[in-house]
Short mmCIF file of C-alpha atoms in Angstrom, two decimals:
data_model
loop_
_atom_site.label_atom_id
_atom_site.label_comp_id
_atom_site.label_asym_id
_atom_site.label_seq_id
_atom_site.Cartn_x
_atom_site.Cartn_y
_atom_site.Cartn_z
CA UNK X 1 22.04 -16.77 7.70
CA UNK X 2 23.51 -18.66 4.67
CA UNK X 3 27.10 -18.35 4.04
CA UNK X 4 28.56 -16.25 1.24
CA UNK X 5 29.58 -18.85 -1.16
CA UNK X 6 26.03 -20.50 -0.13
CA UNK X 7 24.43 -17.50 -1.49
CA UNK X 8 25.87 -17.27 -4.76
CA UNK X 9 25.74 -21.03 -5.54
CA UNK X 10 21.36 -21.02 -4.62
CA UNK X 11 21.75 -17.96 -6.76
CA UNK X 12 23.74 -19.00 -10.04
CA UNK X 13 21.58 -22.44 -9.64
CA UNK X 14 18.14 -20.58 -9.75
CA UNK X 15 19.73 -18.45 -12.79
CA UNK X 16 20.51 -21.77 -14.73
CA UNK X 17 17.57 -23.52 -13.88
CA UNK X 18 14.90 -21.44 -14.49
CA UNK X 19 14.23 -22.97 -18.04
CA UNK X 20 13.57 -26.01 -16.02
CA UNK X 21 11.02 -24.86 -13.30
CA UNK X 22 7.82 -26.33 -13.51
CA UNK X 23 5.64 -24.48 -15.81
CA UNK X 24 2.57 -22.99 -14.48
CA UNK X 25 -0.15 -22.71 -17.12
CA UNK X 26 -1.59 -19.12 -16.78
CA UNK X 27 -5.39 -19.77 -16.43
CA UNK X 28 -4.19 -21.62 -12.97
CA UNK X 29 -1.88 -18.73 -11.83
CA UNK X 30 -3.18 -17.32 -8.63
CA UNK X 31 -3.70 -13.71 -8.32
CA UNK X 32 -2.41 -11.29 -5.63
CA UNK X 33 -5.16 -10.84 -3.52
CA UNK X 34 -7.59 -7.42 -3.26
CA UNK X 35 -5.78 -4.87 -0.96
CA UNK X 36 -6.13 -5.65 2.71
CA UNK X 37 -5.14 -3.82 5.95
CA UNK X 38 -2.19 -3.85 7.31
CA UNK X 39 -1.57 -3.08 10.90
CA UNK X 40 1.26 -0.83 11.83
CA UNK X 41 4.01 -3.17 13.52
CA UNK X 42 6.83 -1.08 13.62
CA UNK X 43 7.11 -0.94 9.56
CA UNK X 44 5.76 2.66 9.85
CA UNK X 45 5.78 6.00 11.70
CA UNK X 46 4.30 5.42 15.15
CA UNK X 47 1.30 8.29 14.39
CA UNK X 48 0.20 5.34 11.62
CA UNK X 49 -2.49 3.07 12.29
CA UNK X 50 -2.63 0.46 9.55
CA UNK X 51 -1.19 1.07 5.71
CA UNK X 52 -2.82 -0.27 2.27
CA UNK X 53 -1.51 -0.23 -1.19
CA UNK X 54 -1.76 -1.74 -4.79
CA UNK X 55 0.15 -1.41 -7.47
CA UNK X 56 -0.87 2.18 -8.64
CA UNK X 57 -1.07 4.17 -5.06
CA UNK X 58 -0.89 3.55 -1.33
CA UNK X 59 -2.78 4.73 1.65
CA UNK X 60 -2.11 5.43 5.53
CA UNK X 61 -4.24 6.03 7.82
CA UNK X 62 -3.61 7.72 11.93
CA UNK X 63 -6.13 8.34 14.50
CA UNK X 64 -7.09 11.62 12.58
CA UNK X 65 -5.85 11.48 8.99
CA UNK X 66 -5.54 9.29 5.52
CA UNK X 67 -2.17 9.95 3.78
CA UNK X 68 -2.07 9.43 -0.14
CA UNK X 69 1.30 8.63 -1.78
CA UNK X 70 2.00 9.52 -4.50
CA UNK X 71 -0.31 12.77 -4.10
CA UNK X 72 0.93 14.59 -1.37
CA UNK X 73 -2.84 14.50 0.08
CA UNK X 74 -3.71 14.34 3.53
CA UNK X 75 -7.58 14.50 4.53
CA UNK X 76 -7.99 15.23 8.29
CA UNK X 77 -11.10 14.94 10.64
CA UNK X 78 -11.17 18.01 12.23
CA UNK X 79 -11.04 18.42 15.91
CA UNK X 80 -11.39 14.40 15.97
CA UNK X 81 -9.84 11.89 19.11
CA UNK X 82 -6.18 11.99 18.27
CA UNK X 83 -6.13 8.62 20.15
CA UNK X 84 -9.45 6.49 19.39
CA UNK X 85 -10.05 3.20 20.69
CA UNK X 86 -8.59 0.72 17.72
CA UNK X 87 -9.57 -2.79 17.09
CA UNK X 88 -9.12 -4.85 13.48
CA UNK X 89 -11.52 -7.68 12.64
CA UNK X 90 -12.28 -10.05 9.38
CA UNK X 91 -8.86 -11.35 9.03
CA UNK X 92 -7.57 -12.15 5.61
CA UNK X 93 -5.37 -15.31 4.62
CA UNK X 94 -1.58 -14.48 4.42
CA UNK X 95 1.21 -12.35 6.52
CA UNK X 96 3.08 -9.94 5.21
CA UNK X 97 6.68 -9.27 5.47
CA UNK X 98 8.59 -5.51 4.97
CA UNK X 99 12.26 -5.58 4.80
CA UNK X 100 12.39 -1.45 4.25
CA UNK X 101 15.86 0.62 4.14
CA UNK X 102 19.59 -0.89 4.94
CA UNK X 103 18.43 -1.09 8.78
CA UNK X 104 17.64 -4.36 9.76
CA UNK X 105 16.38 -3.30 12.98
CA UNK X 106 13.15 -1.20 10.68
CA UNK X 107 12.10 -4.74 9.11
CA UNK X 108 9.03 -6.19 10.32
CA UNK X 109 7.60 -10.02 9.24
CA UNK X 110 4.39 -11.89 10.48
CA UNK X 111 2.21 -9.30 9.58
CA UNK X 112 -1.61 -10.18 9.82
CA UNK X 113 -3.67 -9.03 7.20
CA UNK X 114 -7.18 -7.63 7.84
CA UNK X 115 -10.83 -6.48 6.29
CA UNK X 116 -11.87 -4.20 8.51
CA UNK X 117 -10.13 -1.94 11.24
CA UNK X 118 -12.79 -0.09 14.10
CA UNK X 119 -12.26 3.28 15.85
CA UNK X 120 -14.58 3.85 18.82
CA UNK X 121 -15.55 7.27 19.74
CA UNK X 122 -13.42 9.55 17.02
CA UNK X 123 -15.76 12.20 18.33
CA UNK X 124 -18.24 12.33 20.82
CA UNK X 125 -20.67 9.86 19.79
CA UNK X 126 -19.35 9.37 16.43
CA UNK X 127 -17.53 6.19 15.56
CA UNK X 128 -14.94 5.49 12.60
CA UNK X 129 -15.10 1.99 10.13
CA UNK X 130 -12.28 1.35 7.25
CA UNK X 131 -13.26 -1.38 5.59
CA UNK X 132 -11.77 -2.62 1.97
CA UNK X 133 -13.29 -3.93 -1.40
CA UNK X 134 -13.01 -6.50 -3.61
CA UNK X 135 -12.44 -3.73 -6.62
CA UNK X 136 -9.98 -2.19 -4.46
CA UNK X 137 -11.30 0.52 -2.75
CA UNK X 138 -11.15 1.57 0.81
CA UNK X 139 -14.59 3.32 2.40
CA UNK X 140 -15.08 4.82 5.99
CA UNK X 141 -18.21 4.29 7.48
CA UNK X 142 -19.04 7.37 9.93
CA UNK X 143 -21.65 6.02 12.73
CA UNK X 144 -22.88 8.35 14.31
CA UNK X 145 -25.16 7.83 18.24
CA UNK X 146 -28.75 8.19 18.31
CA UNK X 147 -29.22 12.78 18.74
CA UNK X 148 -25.50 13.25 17.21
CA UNK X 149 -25.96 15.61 14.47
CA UNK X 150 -23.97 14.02 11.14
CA UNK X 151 -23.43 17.69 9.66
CA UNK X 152 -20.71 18.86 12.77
CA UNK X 153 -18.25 16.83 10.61
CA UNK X 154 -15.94 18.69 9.22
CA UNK X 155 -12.66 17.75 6.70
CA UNK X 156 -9.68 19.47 5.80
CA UNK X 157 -8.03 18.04 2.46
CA UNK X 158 -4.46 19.22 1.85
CA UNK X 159 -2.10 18.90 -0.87
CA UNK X 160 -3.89 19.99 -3.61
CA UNK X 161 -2.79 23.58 -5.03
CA UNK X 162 -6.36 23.71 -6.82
CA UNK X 163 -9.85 24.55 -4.96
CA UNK X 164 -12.33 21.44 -4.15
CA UNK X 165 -14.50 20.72 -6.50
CA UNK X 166 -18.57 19.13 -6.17
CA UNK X 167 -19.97 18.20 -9.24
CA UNK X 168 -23.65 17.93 -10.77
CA UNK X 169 -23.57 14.25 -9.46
CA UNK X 170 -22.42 15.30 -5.88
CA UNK X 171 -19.16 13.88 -6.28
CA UNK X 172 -16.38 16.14 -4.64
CA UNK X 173 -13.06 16.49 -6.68
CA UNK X 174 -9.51 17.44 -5.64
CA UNK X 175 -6.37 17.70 -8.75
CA UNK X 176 -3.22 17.26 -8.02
CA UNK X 177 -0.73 18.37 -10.50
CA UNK X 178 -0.88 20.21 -13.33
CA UNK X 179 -2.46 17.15 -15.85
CA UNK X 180 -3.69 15.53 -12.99
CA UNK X 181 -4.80 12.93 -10.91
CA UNK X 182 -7.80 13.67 -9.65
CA UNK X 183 -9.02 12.57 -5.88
CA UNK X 184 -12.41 12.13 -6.66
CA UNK X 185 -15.08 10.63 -3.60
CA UNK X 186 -17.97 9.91 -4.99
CA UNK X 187 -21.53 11.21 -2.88
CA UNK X 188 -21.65 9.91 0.48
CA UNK X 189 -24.52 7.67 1.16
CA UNK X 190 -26.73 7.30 4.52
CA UNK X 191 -28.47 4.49 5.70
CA UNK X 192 -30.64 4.38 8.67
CA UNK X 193 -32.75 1.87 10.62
CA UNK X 194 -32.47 -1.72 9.84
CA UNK X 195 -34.35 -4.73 7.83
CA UNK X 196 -37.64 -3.40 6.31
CA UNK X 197 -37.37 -0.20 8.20
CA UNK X 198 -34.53 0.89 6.88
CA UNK X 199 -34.24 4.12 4.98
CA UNK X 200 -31.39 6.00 2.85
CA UNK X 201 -31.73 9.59 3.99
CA UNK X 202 -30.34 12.70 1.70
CA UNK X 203 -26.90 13.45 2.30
CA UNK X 204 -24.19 15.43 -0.16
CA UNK X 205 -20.65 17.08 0.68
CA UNK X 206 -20.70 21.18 0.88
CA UNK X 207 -17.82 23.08 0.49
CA UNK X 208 -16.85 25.26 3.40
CA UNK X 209 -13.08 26.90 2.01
CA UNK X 210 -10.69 26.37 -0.82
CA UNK X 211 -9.46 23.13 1.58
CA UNK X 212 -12.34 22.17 3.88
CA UNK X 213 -15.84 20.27 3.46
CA UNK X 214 -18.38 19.15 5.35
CA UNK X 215 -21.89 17.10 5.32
CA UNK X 216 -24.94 17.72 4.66
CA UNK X 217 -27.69 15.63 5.70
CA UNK X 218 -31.31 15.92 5.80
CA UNK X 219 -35.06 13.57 6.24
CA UNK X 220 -32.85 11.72 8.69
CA UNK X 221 -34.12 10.63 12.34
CA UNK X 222 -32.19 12.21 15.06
CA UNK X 223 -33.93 9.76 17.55
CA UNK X 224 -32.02 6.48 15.52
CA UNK X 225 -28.33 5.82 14.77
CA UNK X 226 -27.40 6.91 11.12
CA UNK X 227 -24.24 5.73 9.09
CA UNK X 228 -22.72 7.60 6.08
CA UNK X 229 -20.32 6.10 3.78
CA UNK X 230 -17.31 7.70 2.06
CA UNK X 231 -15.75 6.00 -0.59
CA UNK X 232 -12.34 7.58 0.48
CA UNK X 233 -9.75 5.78 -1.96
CA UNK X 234 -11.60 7.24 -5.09
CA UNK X 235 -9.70 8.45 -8.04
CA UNK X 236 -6.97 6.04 -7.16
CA UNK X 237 -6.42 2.18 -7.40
CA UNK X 238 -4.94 0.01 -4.89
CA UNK X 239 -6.09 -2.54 -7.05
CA UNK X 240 -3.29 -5.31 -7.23
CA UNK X 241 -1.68 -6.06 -10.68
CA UNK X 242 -4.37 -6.82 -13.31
CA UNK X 243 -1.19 -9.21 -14.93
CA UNK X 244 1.55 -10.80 -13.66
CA UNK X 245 4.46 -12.62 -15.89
CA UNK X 246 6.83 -13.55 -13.20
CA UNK X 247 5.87 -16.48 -11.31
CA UNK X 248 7.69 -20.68 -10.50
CA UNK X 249 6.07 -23.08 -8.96
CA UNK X 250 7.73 -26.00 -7.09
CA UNK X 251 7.31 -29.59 -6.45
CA UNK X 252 4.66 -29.37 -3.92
CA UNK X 253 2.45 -27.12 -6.19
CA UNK X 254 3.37 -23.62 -4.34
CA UNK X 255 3.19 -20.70 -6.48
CA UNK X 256 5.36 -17.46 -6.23
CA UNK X 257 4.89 -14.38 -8.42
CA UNK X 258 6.62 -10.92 -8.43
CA UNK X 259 5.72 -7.79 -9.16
CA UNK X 260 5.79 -4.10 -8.33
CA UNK X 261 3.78 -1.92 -5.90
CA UNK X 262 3.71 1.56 -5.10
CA UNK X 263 5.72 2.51 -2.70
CA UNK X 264 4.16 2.42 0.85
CA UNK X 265 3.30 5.75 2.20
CA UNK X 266 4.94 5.58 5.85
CA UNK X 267 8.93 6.14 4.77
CA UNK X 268 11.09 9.24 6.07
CA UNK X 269 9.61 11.45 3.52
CA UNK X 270 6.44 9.74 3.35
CA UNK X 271 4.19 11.49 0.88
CA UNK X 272 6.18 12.31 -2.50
CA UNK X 273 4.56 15.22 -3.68
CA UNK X 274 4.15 16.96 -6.82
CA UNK X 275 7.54 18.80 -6.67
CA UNK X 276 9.83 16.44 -7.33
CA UNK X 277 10.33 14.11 -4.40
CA UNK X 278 10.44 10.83 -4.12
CA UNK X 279 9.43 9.49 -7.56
CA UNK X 280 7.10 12.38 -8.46
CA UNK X 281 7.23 15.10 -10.88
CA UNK X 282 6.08 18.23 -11.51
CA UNK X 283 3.10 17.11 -14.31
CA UNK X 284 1.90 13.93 -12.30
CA UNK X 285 2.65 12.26 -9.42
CA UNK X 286 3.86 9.15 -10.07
CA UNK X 287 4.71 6.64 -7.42
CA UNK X 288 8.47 4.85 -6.41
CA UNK X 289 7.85 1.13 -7.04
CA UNK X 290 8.55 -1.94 -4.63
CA UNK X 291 9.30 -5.51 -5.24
CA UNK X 292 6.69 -7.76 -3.68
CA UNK X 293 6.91 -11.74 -3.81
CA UNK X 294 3.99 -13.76 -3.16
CA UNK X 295 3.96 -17.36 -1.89
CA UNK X 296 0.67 -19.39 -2.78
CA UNK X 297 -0.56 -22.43 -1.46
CA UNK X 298 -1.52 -25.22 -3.88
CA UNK X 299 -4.96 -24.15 -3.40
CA UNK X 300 -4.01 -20.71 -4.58
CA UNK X 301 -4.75 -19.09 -0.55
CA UNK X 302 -1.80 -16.76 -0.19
CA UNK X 303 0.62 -17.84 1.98
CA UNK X 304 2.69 -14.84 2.32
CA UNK X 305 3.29 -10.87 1.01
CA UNK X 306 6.99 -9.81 1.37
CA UNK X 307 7.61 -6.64 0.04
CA UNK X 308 11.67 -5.16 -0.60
CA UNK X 309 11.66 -1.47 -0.54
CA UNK X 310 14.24 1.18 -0.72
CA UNK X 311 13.95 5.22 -1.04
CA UNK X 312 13.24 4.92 -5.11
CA UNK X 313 12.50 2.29 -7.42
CA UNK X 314 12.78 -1.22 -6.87
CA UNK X 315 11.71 -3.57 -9.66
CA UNK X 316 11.39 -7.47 -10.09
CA UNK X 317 12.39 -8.90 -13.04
CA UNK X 318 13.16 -12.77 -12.03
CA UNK X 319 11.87 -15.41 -9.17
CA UNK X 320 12.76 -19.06 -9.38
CA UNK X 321 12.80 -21.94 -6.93
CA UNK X 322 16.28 -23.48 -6.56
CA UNK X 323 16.43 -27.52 -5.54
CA UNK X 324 16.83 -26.40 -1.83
CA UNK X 325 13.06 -25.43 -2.24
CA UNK X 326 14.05 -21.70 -1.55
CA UNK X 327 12.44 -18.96 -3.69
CA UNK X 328 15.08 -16.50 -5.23
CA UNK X 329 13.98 -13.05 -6.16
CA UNK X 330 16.25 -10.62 -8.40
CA UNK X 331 15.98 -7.12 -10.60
CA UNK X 332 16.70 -3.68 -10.68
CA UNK X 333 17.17 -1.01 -7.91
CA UNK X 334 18.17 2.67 -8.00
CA UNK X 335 18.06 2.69 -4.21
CA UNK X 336 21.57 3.14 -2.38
CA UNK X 337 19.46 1.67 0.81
CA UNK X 338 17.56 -1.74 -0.32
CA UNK X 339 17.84 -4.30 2.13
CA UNK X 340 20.28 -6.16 1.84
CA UNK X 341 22.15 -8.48 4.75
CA UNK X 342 25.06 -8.35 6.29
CA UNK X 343 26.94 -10.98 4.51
CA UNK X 344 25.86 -9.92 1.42
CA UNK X 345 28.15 -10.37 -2.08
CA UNK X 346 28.16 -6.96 -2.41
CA UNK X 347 26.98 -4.71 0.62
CA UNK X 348 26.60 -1.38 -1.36
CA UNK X 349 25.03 0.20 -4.17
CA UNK X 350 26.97 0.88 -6.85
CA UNK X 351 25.07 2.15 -10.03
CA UNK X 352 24.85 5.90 -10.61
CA UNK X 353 23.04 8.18 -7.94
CA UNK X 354 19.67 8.91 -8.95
CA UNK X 355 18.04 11.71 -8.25
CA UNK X 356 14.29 13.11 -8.53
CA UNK X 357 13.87 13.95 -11.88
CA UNK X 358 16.05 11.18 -12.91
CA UNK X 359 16.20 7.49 -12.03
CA UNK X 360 18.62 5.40 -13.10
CA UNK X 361 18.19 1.79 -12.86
CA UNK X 362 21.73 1.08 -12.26
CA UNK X 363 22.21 -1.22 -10.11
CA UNK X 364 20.85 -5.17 -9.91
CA UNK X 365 19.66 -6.93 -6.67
CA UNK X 366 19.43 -10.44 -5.59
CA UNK X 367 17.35 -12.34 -2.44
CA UNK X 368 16.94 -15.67 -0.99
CA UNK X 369 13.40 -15.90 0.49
CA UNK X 370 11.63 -18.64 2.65
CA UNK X 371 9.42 -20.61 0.70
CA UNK X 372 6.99 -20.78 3.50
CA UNK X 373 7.55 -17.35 5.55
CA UNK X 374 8.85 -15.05 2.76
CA UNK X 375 11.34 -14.13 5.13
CA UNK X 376 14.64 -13.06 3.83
CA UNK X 377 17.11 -14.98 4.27
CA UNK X 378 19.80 -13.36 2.03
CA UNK X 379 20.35 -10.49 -0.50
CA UNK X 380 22.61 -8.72 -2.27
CA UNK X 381 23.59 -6.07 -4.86
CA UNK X 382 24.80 -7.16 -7.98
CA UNK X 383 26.71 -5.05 -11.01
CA UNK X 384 27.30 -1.33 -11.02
CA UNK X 385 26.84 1.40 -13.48
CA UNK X 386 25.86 -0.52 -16.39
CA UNK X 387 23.51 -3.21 -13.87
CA UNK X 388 20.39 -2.72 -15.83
CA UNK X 389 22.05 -4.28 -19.39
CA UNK X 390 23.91 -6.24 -16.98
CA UNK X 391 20.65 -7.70 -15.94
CA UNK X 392 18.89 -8.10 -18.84
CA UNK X 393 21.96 -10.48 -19.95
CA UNK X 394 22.07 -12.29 -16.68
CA UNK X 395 18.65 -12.61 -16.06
CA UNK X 396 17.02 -12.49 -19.68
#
């Protein structure tokens, strides 16, 4: 760990220097890539499988259920294998790094990243597929055995204090919140047989209660496998940042860029609903934000994710490269537990206390990341009450 007065000098150098990083023109800036899967390593509650997020939402997913944050939604396969058979396949460039909470015994690096995750027999005969897109969606494929009738599925979607919802286009709608959002999964679509011989038989969603829904499929063989796809990440984005305006580059051609996610549904209080916790309020959820740092190769393949989380919002409003080639991270945090290390400047938070329906933005962090791992290697607070116009004239 770097000393103390190591620390501040790599952070007061990447402060003065950052007029003098190499400029990156913006048509070459990479991008942060499509969401991926991420495979629960210990970063998350042990009931959660794999998590994904962008910078508007975030999704986990268990054996039986897909969380939402910020919603407060949880849709559950009824009566489904509370402990399937998991595998993850199509691996994706990059690791990812969490450094969650004040306890650095929760942070997890070396992450893989993934396209596709496979559960094998979630019922009798009926296998699950998550798979991701490039617009930032997340779809499970259903495949359901040769004889297994697709229309014993059943879902239970809670959270939402209005009834479900199918409309003239056999979408089926959930709202959240008095204004809003909406969960909104478009039709489900069947495909069966293969090549030439394969055929899209009828399916659409019914409505069995206020909170549970089914399928209904018909013209299907019951003598061939069948798949159905559910575009399950509707009405939300885990899209990445469509901009990013935080970025260095250093002598090797690396990139970096910062930004802010949603905050990852697998903390304490994992799903911040719509009455006030976490970041929410009572008109429309609205996600906690966490800093993530990227590391690009010259070639623009991502080299690393690390993401810095505490309980509320964490935002990015520097990086830099100092001449010791390490990538320094620093903004504002209004969580008493972001990570920082043991040796730290200043160990503890000391802005005002925010609270649900008010955030405060009062204290500044810095870090000290690998340029090659993303791991941390330092961070501290920095300021008190006034930190945010403390930042903007320290940072700005």
């Amino acid at each position: 760990m770097r000393s103390l007065l190591g620390f501040l000098l790599a952070f007061s150098s990447a402060a003065a220097e950052a007029a003098a990083l190499v400029s990156v023109p913006a048509p070459s800036l990479p991008a942060f890539p499509a969401t991926a899967l991420e495979p629960n390593k210990g970063q998350a509650n042990s009931s959660i499988l794999f998590l994904t997020r962008g910078s508007e939402a975030s999704i986990a997913v268990t054996p039986q259920s897909i969380l939402y944050s910020p919603l407060g939604a949880t849709l559950s396969l009824v009566a489904s294998n509370s402990n399937p058979t998991v595998s993850f396949s199509n691996p994706l460039p990059g690791l990812v790094n969490v450094y969650t909470g004040a306890n650095p015994q929760n942070w997890v690096t070396g992450i893989p990243r993934y396209g596709t995750v496979n559960l094998t027999a979630v019922f009798p005969g009926i296998d699950a597929q998550y798979t991701t897109g490039t617009n930032g969606t997340l779809t499970l494929n259903l495949l359901f055995a040769a004889g297994v009738n697709p229309n014993t599925v059943q879902f239970q979607l809670a959270g939402s204090p209005y009834p479900l919802t199918v409309g003239s286009g056999g979408s089926l709608t959930a709202q959240f919140g008095r204004e809003g959002p909406l969960l909104d999964y478009p039709a489900p679509v069947a495909i069966q047989g293969s090549g030439s011989g394969q055929v899209s038989p009828e399916v659409r969603f019914l409505i069995q209660s206020t909170t549970s829904f089914g399928l209904v499929t018909s013209g299907w063989n019951p003598a061939q496998p069948i798949e159905i796809s559910i575009q399950v990440s509707a009405g939300i984005s885990l899209s990445p940042p469509s901009s990013v305006n935080l970025s260095a580059s250093d002598a090797a051609g690396d990139t970096f860029l910062a930004a802010s996610f949603a905050d990852a549904a697998r903390k304490p209080a994992p799903l911040p609903g719509i009455t006030g916790v976490g970041c929410a309020d009572q008109i429309s959820p609205t996600p906690c934000s966490d800093v993530a740092i990227g590391g690009f190769s010259p070639a623009g393949v991502l080299n690393f994710i690390t993401y810095l989380a505490g309980e509320y919002n964490d935002t990015p409003g520097f990086v830099g490269v100092v001449p010791s080639g390490s990538v320094v991270a620093a903004g504002n945090t209004d969580s008493a537990d972001f990570p920082v290390t043991s040796a730290a400047f200043q160990t503890v938070y000391a802005g005002p206390a925010p609270t649900s329906s008010s955030l405060a933005g009062g204290d500044l962090f810095a870090a000290i990341l690998d340029p090659a791992s993303g791991q941390l290697q330092s961070s501290t607070f920095l300021g008190g009450p006034n930190g945010a116009a403390f930042g903007t004239a320290a940072l700005g």
